Coordinates of C-alpha atoms in Angstrom, one line a residue:
Chain A
X110 CA -24.7 -4.0 -58.7
X111 CA -21.6 -2.9 -56.8
X112 CA -23.1 0.6 -56.4
X113 CA -26.0 -0.9 -54.4
X114 CA -23.7 -2.6 -51.9
X115 CA -23.0 -0.8 -48.6
X116 CA -19.5 -1.0 -47.4
X117 CA -18.2 -1.0 -43.8
X118 CA -17.6 2.6 -42.9
X119 CA -14.3 4.1 -41.8
X120 CA -14.1 5.0 -38.2
X121 CA -15.4 8.5 -37.2
X122 CA -12.5 10.9 -37.9
X123 CA -11.0 8.6 -40.6
X124 CA -8.8 6.4 -38.3
X125 CA -9.3 4.4 -35.2
X126 CA -7.8 5.9 -32.1
X127 CA -5.8 3.2 -30.2
X128 CA -3.9 4.3 -27.3
X129 CA -3.1 1.1 -25.4
X130 CA 0.4 -0.2 -24.7
X131 CA 0.5 -4.0 -24.3
X132 CA 4.3 -4.3 -23.9
X133 CA 5.0 -4.3 -20.2
X134 CA 8.7 -3.3 -20.5
X135 CA 7.7 -0.2 -22.5
X136 CA 4.8 0.4 -20.1
X137 CA 7.1 0.3 -17.0
X138 CA 9.5 2.8 -18.7
X139 CA 6.6 5.2 -19.4
X140 CA 5.3 4.8 -15.8
X141 CA 8.7 5.7 -14.4
X142 CA 8.6 9.0 -16.4
X143 CA 5.5 10.2 -14.6
X144 CA 5.8 13.4 -12.5
X145 CA 3.0 12.5 -10.2
X146 CA 0.5 9.8 -9.5
X147 CA -3.2 10.0 -8.9
X148 CA -5.7 7.3 -7.9
X149 CA -8.9 7.5 -10.0
X150 CA -11.9 8.0 -7.8
X151 CA -15.6 7.6 -8.7
X152 CA -17.6 10.7 -9.2
X153 CA -20.0 11.0 -6.3
X154 CA -23.5 12.6 -6.5
X155 CA -23.0 16.3 -5.4
X156 CA -25.7 15.9 -2.8
X157 CA -26.1 12.3 -1.8
X158 CA -22.5 11.1 -2.2
X159 CA -23.6 7.9 -4.1
X160 CA -21.4 7.1 -7.1
X161 CA -22.7 8.4 -10.5
X162 CA -19.7 7.9 -12.8
X163 CA -16.2 6.7 -13.0
X164 CA -13.9 8.5 -15.4
X165 CA -11.9 5.2 -16.0
X166 CA -14.8 4.1 -18.3
X167 CA -14.2 7.2 -20.4
X168 CA -10.5 6.5 -20.5
X169 CA -11.1 2.9 -21.6
X170 CA -13.6 4.0 -24.3
X171 CA -11.3 6.7 -25.6
X172 CA -8.1 4.6 -25.7
X173 CA -9.7 1.5 -27.3
X174 CA -11.2 3.8 -30.0
X175 CA -15.0 3.7 -29.2
X176 CA -15.0 7.5 -29.1
X177 CA -12.6 8.1 -32.0
X178 CA -11.4 10.6 -32.9
X179 CA -11.3 11.8 -29.3
X180 CA -7.9 11.1 -27.7
X181 CA -8.1 12.4 -24.3
X182 CA -9.5 14.9 -21.8
X183 CA -10.8 18.0 -23.8
X184 CA -9.1 21.4 -23.6
X185 CA -11.2 24.4 -22.7
X186 CA -11.6 25.6 -26.3
X187 CA -12.8 22.2 -27.3
X188 CA -15.3 21.9 -24.5
X189 CA -16.7 25.3 -25.5
X190 CA -16.9 24.2 -29.2
X191 CA -18.6 21.0 -28.3
X192 CA -21.2 22.8 -26.2
X193 CA -21.8 25.4 -28.9
X194 CA -21.6 23.4 -32.1
X195 CA -21.3 19.8 -31.0
X196 CA -17.9 19.6 -32.9
X197 CA -14.4 18.9 -31.9
X198 CA -11.6 21.4 -32.7
X199 CA -10.7 19.1 -35.7
X200 CA -14.2 19.7 -37.0
X201 CA -15.6 16.2 -36.4
X202 CA -19.0 16.1 -34.8
X203 CA -19.2 15.0 -31.2
X204 CA -22.0 15.5 -28.6
X205 CA -20.6 15.7 -25.1
X206 CA -17.7 17.2 -23.2
X207 CA -15.3 14.5 -21.9
X208 CA -12.9 15.8 -19.2
X209 CA -10.6 14.6 -16.4
X210 CA -11.8 16.6 -13.4
X211 CA -10.2 16.9 -10.0
X212 CA -10.7 18.9 -6.9
X213 CA -8.7 22.0 -6.0
X214 CA -7.1 20.1 -3.0
X215 CA -6.0 17.2 -5.3
X216 CA -4.7 19.7 -7.8
X217 CA -2.6 21.4 -5.1
X218 CA -1.4 18.1 -3.7
X219 CA -0.3 16.9 -7.2
X220 CA 1.5 20.1 -8.0
X221 CA 1.3 19.3 -11.7
X222 CA 1.6 21.8 -14.7
X223 CA 1.1 21.7 -18.4
X224 CA 3.8 19.5 -19.9
X225 CA 3.8 17.1 -16.9
X226 CA 2.9 13.4 -17.2
X227 CA 0.3 12.2 -14.7
X228 CA 0.2 8.5 -13.8
X229 CA -3.3 7.2 -13.2
X230 CA -3.9 4.3 -10.9
X231 CA -7.1 2.2 -10.7
X232 CA -7.8 0.0 -7.7
X233 CA -4.2 0.8 -6.6
X234 CA -2.5 -0.5 -9.7
X235 CA -0.9 1.5 -12.5
X236 CA -3.6 1.9 -15.3
X237 CA -2.9 4.9 -17.6
X238 CA -1.1 8.2 -18.1
X239 CA -2.4 11.6 -18.9
X240 CA 0.0 13.9 -20.7
X241 CA -1.1 17.3 -19.4
X242 CA -1.5 20.0 -22.0
X243 CA -3.7 22.5 -20.2
X244 CA -5.3 23.0 -16.7
X245 CA -8.5 25.1 -16.4
X246 CA -11.4 25.6 -14.1
X247 CA -15.1 24.9 -14.9
X248 CA -18.4 25.7 -13.3
X249 CA -19.9 22.2 -12.9
X250 CA -23.6 23.6 -12.8
X251 CA -23.1 25.7 -15.8
X252 CA -21.5 22.8 -17.7
X253 CA -24.4 20.6 -16.7
X254 CA -26.9 23.0 -18.1
X255 CA -25.1 23.7 -21.3
X256 CA -24.4 20.0 -22.0
X257 CA -28.1 19.1 -22.4
X258 CA -29.6 22.3 -23.7
X259 CA -32.7 24.2 -22.6
X260 CA -36.2 25.0 -23.9
X261 CA -35.2 28.6 -24.9
X262 CA -32.0 27.7 -26.8
X263 CA -33.1 24.3 -28.2
X264 CA -36.9 24.8 -28.7
X265 CA -37.0 22.1 -31.4
X266 CA -36.6 19.3 -29.0
X267 CA -36.0 20.4 -25.4
X268 CA -39.3 20.6 -23.5
X269 CA -38.2 21.1 -19.9
X270 CA -35.3 22.7 -18.1
X271 CA -32.9 20.1 -16.8
X272 CA -32.6 19.5 -13.1
X273 CA -31.3 17.1 -10.5
X274 CA -33.9 14.5 -11.4
X275 CA -32.0 13.9 -14.6
X276 CA -29.1 11.4 -14.1
X277 CA -26.9 12.9 -16.9
X278 CA -27.3 16.4 -15.6
X279 CA -26.3 15.0 -12.2
X280 CA -23.1 13.5 -13.6
X281 CA -21.9 16.8 -15.0
X282 CA -23.1 18.8 -12.0
X283 CA -21.1 16.4 -9.8
X284 CA -17.8 16.9 -11.7
X285 CA -14.9 18.5 -9.7
X286 CA -14.1 22.1 -10.8
X287 CA -10.6 21.6 -12.1
X288 CA -9.7 20.0 -15.4
X289 CA -6.5 18.3 -16.5
X290 CA -6.6 18.2 -20.4
X291 CA -4.5 16.1 -22.6
X292 CA -4.1 12.7 -24.1
X293 CA -4.6 9.5 -22.3
X294 CA -2.6 6.3 -22.9
X295 CA -3.5 3.0 -21.2
X296 CA -0.3 1.3 -20.1
X297 CA -1.7 -1.6 -18.1
X298 CA -4.9 -2.9 -19.9
X299 CA -7.5 -4.0 -17.4
X300 CA -8.8 -7.6 -17.5
X301 CA -12.6 -7.9 -17.6
X302 CA -14.2 -10.2 -15.0
X303 CA -16.8 -12.8 -16.0
X304 CA -19.3 -12.5 -17.5
X305 CA -18.1 -9.2 -19.2
X306 CA -14.8 -10.8 -20.5
X307 CA -16.6 -12.7 -23.3
X308 CA -18.5 -9.6 -24.4
X309 CA -15.4 -7.3 -24.9
X310 CA -15.1 -6.4 -28.5
X311 CA -13.3 -3.0 -28.8
X312 CA -13.6 -1.5 -32.2
X313 CA -10.6 -3.2 -33.8
X314 CA -11.6 -6.6 -32.6
X315 CA -15.3 -6.0 -33.5
X316 CA -14.2 -5.1 -37.1
X317 CA -12.1 -8.2 -37.3
X318 CA -14.9 -10.3 -35.9
X319 CA -17.3 -8.9 -38.6
X320 CA -14.7 -9.8 -41.2
X321 CA -14.4 -13.3 -39.9
X322 CA -18.1 -13.8 -39.9
X323 CA -18.5 -12.4 -43.4
X324 CA -20.7 -9.5 -42.1
X325 CA -20.5 -6.7 -44.6
X326 CA -23.6 -5.1 -43.2
X327 CA -24.3 -4.9 -39.5
X328 CA -27.1 -3.2 -37.6
X329 CA -26.6 -2.2 -34.0
X330 CA -29.1 -2.6 -31.3
X331 CA -28.4 -0.2 -28.4
X332 CA -29.4 -1.6 -25.0
X333 CA -29.5 -1.0 -21.3
X334 CA -32.2 -3.5 -20.7
X335 CA -32.9 -7.2 -20.5
X336 CA -34.6 -8.1 -23.8
X337 CA -38.2 -8.9 -23.9
X338 CA -39.8 -10.4 -27.0
X339 CA -40.6 -6.9 -28.3
X340 CA -36.9 -6.1 -28.4
X341 CA -36.2 -9.4 -30.1
X342 CA -38.7 -8.6 -32.8
X343 CA -37.3 -5.1 -33.1
X344 CA -33.9 -6.7 -33.8
X345 CA -35.1 -9.3 -36.2
X346 CA -37.2 -6.9 -38.2
X347 CA -34.8 -3.9 -38.2
X348 CA -32.2 -6.2 -39.6
X349 CA -34.3 -6.6 -42.7
X350 CA -32.8 -3.2 -43.8
X351 CA -29.4 -3.6 -45.4
X352 CA -28.8 -3.2 -49.1
X353 CA -29.5 -6.0 -51.6
X354 CA -30.2 -8.4 -48.7
X355 CA -30.9 -8.0 -45.0
X356 CA -28.1 -7.0 -42.7
X357 CA -25.7 -9.9 -42.2
X358 CA -25.2 -9.3 -38.6
X359 CA -27.1 -7.8 -35.5
X360 CA -24.6 -6.3 -33.0
X361 CA -26.1 -5.9 -29.5
X362 CA -23.9 -3.3 -27.8
X363 CA -24.8 -3.0 -24.1
X364 CA -23.8 0.1 -22.2
X365 CA -22.0 -0.9 -19.0
X366 CA -21.7 1.7 -16.3
X367 CA -23.7 3.3 -13.4
X368 CA -27.3 2.5 -13.9
X369 CA -30.5 4.0 -12.6
X370 CA -32.4 2.3 -9.8
X371 CA -34.9 -0.1 -11.3
X372 CA -32.7 -1.0 -14.3
X373 CA -31.5 -4.5 -14.5
X374 CA -28.0 -5.3 -13.4
X375 CA -25.3 -5.2 -16.2
X376 CA -24.5 -8.9 -15.6
X377 CA -28.2 -9.9 -16.3
X378 CA -28.4 -7.6 -19.3
X379 CA -25.4 -9.1 -21.2
X380 CA -26.2 -12.7 -20.4
X381 CA -30.0 -12.3 -21.2
X382 CA -29.1 -10.9 -24.6
X383 CA -26.8 -13.8 -25.1
X384 CA -29.5 -16.3 -24.3
X385 CA -31.4 -14.9 -27.3
X386 CA -28.8 -16.3 -29.6
X387 CA -27.8 -19.3 -27.4
X388 CA -31.3 -20.7 -27.5
X389 CA -31.8 -19.9 -31.2
X390 CA -34.4 -17.1 -31.1
X391 CA -31.8 -15.4 -33.3
X392 CA -29.2 -17.5 -34.9
X393 CA -25.8 -17.0 -33.2
X394 CA -24.2 -16.8 -36.7
X395 CA -26.3 -13.5 -37.1
X396 CA -26.2 -12.0 -33.6
X397 CA -23.3 -10.9 -31.4
X398 CA -23.4 -9.4 -27.9
X399 CA -20.8 -6.8 -26.9
X400 CA -20.2 -4.1 -24.4
X401 CA -19.0 -0.5 -24.2
X402 CA -18.1 1.3 -21.0
X403 CA -19.9 4.4 -20.4
X404 CA -21.9 6.0 -17.6
X405 CA -25.1 7.0 -19.6
X406 CA -25.9 10.6 -19.8
X407 CA -29.5 9.9 -21.0
X408 CA -29.3 12.8 -23.5
X409 CA -31.7 11.4 -26.0
X410 CA -30.6 13.0 -29.3
X411 CA -27.2 13.7 -28.1
X412 CA -26.8 10.3 -26.6
X413 CA -28.0 8.8 -30.0
X414 CA -25.2 10.8 -31.7
X415 CA -22.6 9.2 -29.4
X416 CA -24.2 5.8 -30.0
X417 CA -23.9 6.4 -33.7
X418 CA -20.1 7.3 -33.3
X419 CA -19.4 4.2 -31.0
X420 CA -21.1 1.8 -33.4
X421 CA -19.6 3.3 -36.6
X422 CA -16.2 2.9 -34.9
X423 CA -17.1 -0.7 -34.2
X424 CA -17.8 -1.1 -37.9
X425 CA -21.6 -1.1 -38.0
X426 CA -23.3 0.1 -41.2
X427 CA -26.7 0.7 -39.5
X428 CA -28.2 1.7 -36.2
X429 CA -31.6 1.2 -34.9
X430 CA -33.2 4.0 -32.9
X431 CA -36.5 3.8 -31.2
X432 CA -38.9 6.3 -29.5
X433 CA -37.5 8.0 -26.4
X434 CA -34.0 6.6 -27.3
X435 CA -31.7 6.8 -24.2
X436 CA -34.2 9.1 -22.6
X437 CA -35.4 9.7 -19.1
X438 CA -38.4 11.8 -18.1
X439 CA -39.9 14.2 -20.5
X440 CA -37.0 16.6 -20.9
X441 CA -36.8 15.9 -24.7
X442 CA -39.4 15.4 -27.3
X443 CA -40.2 11.7 -27.5
X444 CA -39.0 11.7 -31.1
X445 CA -36.0 14.0 -30.6
X446 CA -33.6 11.3 -31.7
X447 CA -35.6 10.5 -34.8
X448 CA -35.8 14.2 -35.6
X449 CA -32.0 14.5 -35.4
X450 CA -31.4 11.7 -37.7
X451 CA -34.1 12.6 -40.2
X452 CA -34.2 16.5 -40.2
X453 CA -31.3 17.6 -37.9
X454 CA -31.6 20.0 -35.0
X455 CA -30.2 23.4 -36.0
X456 CA -29.9 24.7 -32.5
X457 CA -27.6 21.8 -31.7
X458 CA -25.4 22.5 -34.6
X459 CA -27.2 20.2 -37.1
X460 CA -29.0 22.0 -39.9
X461 CA -29.2 18.6 -41.5
X462 CA -29.0 15.0 -40.2
X463 CA -25.6 14.1 -38.8
X464 CA -25.0 11.9 -41.8
X465 CA -25.5 14.9 -44.1
X466 CA -23.2 17.5 -42.5
X467 CA -19.4 18.0 -43.2
X468 CA -17.3 15.8 -40.9
X469 CA -20.5 13.9 -40.0
X470 CA -21.3 10.2 -39.6
X471 CA -21.5 7.4 -42.2
X472 CA -23.6 5.0 -40.1
X473 CA -27.3 4.8 -41.4
X474 CA -30.1 5.3 -39.0
X475 CA -33.0 2.9 -39.0
X476 CA -35.7 4.7 -37.0
X477 CA -38.2 2.2 -35.5
X478 CA -41.5 2.4 -33.7
X479 CA -42.6 -0.4 -31.4
X480 CA -43.6 -4.1 -31.3
X481 CA -46.4 -5.4 -29.2
X482 CA -48.7 -8.4 -29.0
X483 CA -51.7 -8.6 -31.4
X484 CA -54.4 -11.0 -30.0
X485 CA -56.0 -11.0 -33.5
X486 CA -52.8 -11.8 -35.4
X487 CA -51.7 -14.0 -32.5
X488 CA -48.2 -12.7 -32.9
X489 CA -45.9 -9.8 -32.1
X490 CA -46.9 -7.0 -34.5
X491 CA -45.3 -3.7 -35.6
X492 CA -47.2 -0.6 -34.5
X493 CA -47.1 0.9 -38.0
X494 CA -48.3 -2.1 -39.9
X495 CA -50.8 -4.0 -37.7
X496 CA -54.3 -2.6 -37.8
X497 CA -55.6 -4.3 -34.8
X498 CA -55.8 -3.3 -31.2
X499 CA -52.6 -4.5 -29.6
X500 CA -51.4 -5.3 -26.0
X501 CA -48.5 -3.0 -25.2
X502 CA -45.3 -4.4 -23.7
X503 CA -44.6 -1.8 -21.1
X504 CA -41.2 -2.2 -19.4
X505 CA -42.5 -1.0 -16.1
X506 CA -45.4 -3.6 -16.3
X507 CA -42.9 -6.3 -17.0
X508 CA -40.7 -5.2 -14.1
X509 CA -43.6 -5.3 -11.7
X510 CA -44.4 -8.9 -12.9
X511 CA -40.7 -9.9 -12.3
X512 CA -40.6 -8.2 -8.9
X513 CA -43.8 -10.0 -7.8
X514 CA -42.1 -13.3 -8.7
X515 CA -44.5 -14.0 -11.5
X516 CA -42.8 -15.6 -14.5
X517 CA -43.8 -13.6 -17.6
X518 CA -45.4 -15.6 -20.4
X519 CA -42.9 -16.8 -23.0
X520 CA -44.7 -14.7 -25.6
X521 CA -43.3 -11.6 -23.8
X522 CA -40.2 -12.8 -22.2
X523 CA -38.3 -16.0 -23.2
X524 CA -38.0 -18.5 -20.3
X525 CA -34.3 -18.7 -20.8
X526 CA -34.0 -14.9 -20.5
X527 CA -36.1 -15.0 -17.3
X528 CA -33.8 -17.8 -16.0
X529 CA -30.9 -15.3 -16.4
X530 CA -32.8 -12.6 -14.5
X531 CA -33.4 -15.1 -11.7
X532 CA -29.8 -16.3 -11.7
X533 CA -28.5 -12.8 -11.0
X534 CA -31.4 -12.0 -8.7
X535 CA -30.1 -14.9 -6.5
X536 CA -26.6 -13.5 -6.7
X537 CA -27.5 -9.9 -5.7
X538 CA -30.6 -10.6 -3.6
X539 CA -32.5 -8.3 -5.9
X540 CA -33.8 -8.4 -9.5
X541 CA -32.9 -4.7 -10.3
X542 CA -30.2 -2.2 -9.6
X543 CA -30.6 -0.8 -6.1
X544 CA -28.3 1.4 -4.1
X545 CA -26.4 -1.6 -2.6
X546 CA -25.7 -2.9 -6.1
X547 CA -24.4 0.5 -7.4
X548 CA -22.2 1.0 -4.4
X549 CA -20.7 -2.5 -4.6
X550 CA -20.4 -2.4 -8.4
X551 CA -18.6 1.0 -8.3
X552 CA -16.2 -0.3 -5.6
X553 CA -15.4 -3.5 -7.4
X554 CA -15.8 -2.4 -11.0
X555 CA -16.1 -4.8 -13.9
X556 CA -12.4 -5.1 -14.3
X557 CA -9.2 -6.1 -12.3
X558 CA -5.7 -5.0 -13.0
X559 CA -2.4 -7.0 -12.7
X560 CA 0.8 -5.6 -11.3
X561 CA 2.8 -3.8 -13.9
Chain B
X198 CA -58.7 9.2 -18.1
X199 CA -59.6 6.0 -16.2
X200 CA -57.0 4.6 -13.9
X201 CA -56.4 1.0 -12.9
X202 CA -54.0 -1.4 -11.2
X203 CA -53.3 -4.8 -12.5
X204 CA -53.4 -7.9 -10.2
X205 CA -51.6 -10.7 -11.8
X206 CA -52.9 -14.2 -11.2
X207 CA -50.9 -17.4 -10.9
X208 CA -52.3 -20.8 -9.8
X209 CA -51.9 -20.0 -6.2
X210 CA -53.8 -16.8 -6.4
X211 CA -56.5 -18.4 -8.6
X212 CA -57.1 -20.9 -5.8
X213 CA -57.7 -18.0 -3.3
X214 CA -60.1 -16.3 -5.7
X215 CA -62.4 -19.2 -6.0
X216 CA -65.8 -18.4 -4.6
X217 CA -65.3 -14.7 -4.5
X218 CA -67.4 -14.2 -7.7
X219 CA -64.6 -12.3 -9.4
X220 CA -63.6 -15.2 -11.6
X221 CA -65.9 -13.8 -14.5
X222 CA -63.9 -10.5 -14.4
X223 CA -60.6 -12.3 -15.1
X224 CA -59.0 -10.8 -18.3
X225 CA -56.5 -12.6 -20.5
X226 CA -53.6 -11.1 -22.2
X227 CA -50.9 -12.3 -24.6
X228 CA -52.9 -15.1 -26.2
X229 CA -54.4 -16.2 -22.9
X230 CA -51.1 -16.8 -21.4
X231 CA -51.5 -14.1 -18.7
X232 CA -54.5 -13.9 -16.3
X233 CA -55.1 -10.8 -14.5
X234 CA -57.7 -8.6 -12.8
X235 CA -58.0 -4.8 -13.1
X236 CA -58.8 -2.8 -9.9
X237 CA -60.5 0.5 -10.5
X238 CA -58.6 3.6 -9.2
X239 CA -60.2 7.1 -9.1
X240 CA -58.4 10.4 -9.6
X241 CA -58.0 11.1 -5.9
X242 CA -56.7 7.7 -5.1
X243 CA -54.3 7.9 -8.0
X244 CA -52.9 11.1 -6.7
X245 CA -52.6 9.6 -3.2
X246 CA -50.6 6.6 -4.6
X247 CA -48.3 8.9 -6.5
X248 CA -47.7 11.2 -3.6
X249 CA -47.0 8.2 -1.2
X250 CA -44.6 6.3 -3.5
X251 CA -42.1 8.3 -5.4
X252 CA -41.3 5.3 -7.8
X253 CA -45.0 5.0 -8.8
X254 CA -46.0 6.1 -12.3
X255 CA -48.9 6.0 -14.7
X256 CA -48.2 4.2 -17.9
X257 CA -49.6 5.0 -21.3
X258 CA -52.5 2.7 -20.7
X259 CA -53.6 4.5 -17.5
X260 CA -52.2 1.7 -15.4
X261 CA -50.5 2.6 -12.1
X262 CA -47.2 0.8 -11.9
X263 CA -43.9 0.7 -10.1
X264 CA -45.4 0.7 -6.6
X265 CA -43.7 -1.6 -4.0
X266 CA -44.2 -5.3 -4.2
X267 CA -45.7 -5.1 -0.6
X268 CA -48.4 -2.8 -2.1
X269 CA -49.2 -5.3 -4.8
X270 CA -49.4 -8.2 -2.4
X271 CA -51.8 -6.3 -0.2
X272 CA -53.9 -5.2 -3.2
X273 CA -54.5 -8.9 -4.0
X274 CA -55.4 -9.6 -0.3
X275 CA -57.9 -6.7 -0.3
X276 CA -59.5 -7.9 -3.6
X277 CA -60.1 -11.3 -1.9
X278 CA -61.2 -9.8 1.3
X279 CA -63.6 -7.2 -0.2
X280 CA -64.6 -9.5 -3.1
X281 CA -64.5 -6.4 -5.2
X282 CA -62.6 -4.7 -7.9
X283 CA -63.9 -1.1 -7.0
X284 CA -62.0 1.8 -5.4
X285 CA -62.6 0.4 -1.9
X286 CA -59.9 -2.1 -2.6
X287 CA -57.2 0.6 -3.0
X288 CA -58.7 2.4 -0.1
X289 CA -58.2 -0.7 1.9
X290 CA -54.6 -0.9 0.9
X291 CA -53.9 2.8 1.7
X292 CA -55.3 2.2 5.1
X293 CA -52.3 0.0 5.8
X294 CA -49.8 2.5 4.4
X295 CA -47.5 2.6 7.4
X296 CA -47.2 -1.2 7.4
X297 CA -46.5 -1.3 3.6
X298 CA -44.0 1.5 3.7
X299 CA -42.1 -0.4 6.4
X300 CA -42.0 -3.6 4.3
X301 CA -41.2 -1.5 1.2
X302 CA -38.1 0.0 2.9
X303 CA -36.8 -3.6 3.4
X304 CA -37.7 -4.5 -0.2
X305 CA -35.3 -2.0 -1.6
X306 CA -32.5 -4.1 0.0
X307 CA -33.8 -7.6 -0.6
X308 CA -36.5 -9.4 -2.5
X309 CA -36.7 -13.1 -2.3
X310 CA -36.0 -14.7 -5.7
X311 CA -38.6 -17.1 -7.0
X312 CA -37.9 -20.8 -7.2
X313 CA -37.9 -21.8 -10.8
X314 CA -37.1 -25.0 -12.6
X315 CA -33.5 -25.0 -13.8

């Protein structure tokens, strides 16, 4: 019997990275030892100047262990290895380069060298330090292309050359050309503003929460969307996987960061998912909403790999992946993520699935298709089991309905979820992310910092 | 592929439709909880819509979606005015393209939220 039970996996890399100093006296001492201080700036779109990323989110996710075993801004050799084999220098698999980039002017002004300690401020307050080990130059355009692959090098899944219509490509293309590599340490942990504060479960806290709730098996639902009933059924049914019994818990982990126009605001996303358990559509004892800070790169199979790493680090045993996972446009095959997790993608360094390669992942994929309404069964039905003609739940159809001010029927969006959408619509004057929302959000961020 | 645009019907719109002869074309989705009409769009009109509105897209059902709300409101007005679901409805909308674009520009900043029961 015991051989059938799935245990909570160790963090990726074997141990959780935790680089956060809570003791203010220690933090002040460290802060005084900095050779220079730099105010973190948002990364601006290389053409339009609109914010597309803030490196503070990467520092948070690294230091709280979401990206374990990564500990800082990558060195040049590590970036090259990640781009070539999707592996860190310590062999563990990892999909994306993560770097602290600055302009030539800023580099000259700082006058820092390897061996120096750089103090990083956020919203004018001390936030973190970067112990510089290496300084090197990159070509942002080359980095952008190499990060996502191309049809010649990665013919298994890449269908189209990446360009400025792809928001992830734009993030890397908009990086500054100089990189300060080294480990980060947060010395003044930011405080999340409502509603985000109640959804902050960094890996150690998430693992403790699972233990407290008696959740040995947990399936993760990745989201950047307000849930419609199709999502709800996806969660409920995917949770039937597990081992000798269905998964004990469903973790909703919402990616908080710069969003595309037309996505719902982050505030609405987290509270709408919370409404699913608050109003009993899934029991709160089985469902937990949480967040991770990350400006999505929309790299479909590569993004799914990062999602697997984050959720394994949080203590999940399973991860659901759908069609077009974390995708935008038709750059990748619609099933690229499912191909990665069932067969592997050799050109990306995976001759086998990421769970079957050395230094790979332990989290188990649950590849899912879609749920839609069946008028014959008179219920939400799974595409691979229902034999009737069904009515598809298209996200854009639903967005159109919301924008026109028409309340979606409860069979496709729960009324409590819709109320959350309208609540934040009233707050922002708009139901979705628009340029005004993105600019304000990136100015205010989802956190505040106290004095050190 | 046949293209179409969906006109959603709430009680207010249902009242305006009365007497147009279009009631018999009303379709029901999601167990009868959603009422709608489908307006026919030919290839040429589909291309025009996609060219005029960069957010517009065709979904897997052949439905043209993600056009400005001002477009959708005018689409309903034209359905009532022309008492039809044929391509002349979209032609009527596109005849007012400048006006719609002006309203759409304001829409990207602000959309009035609906009043719903708390």
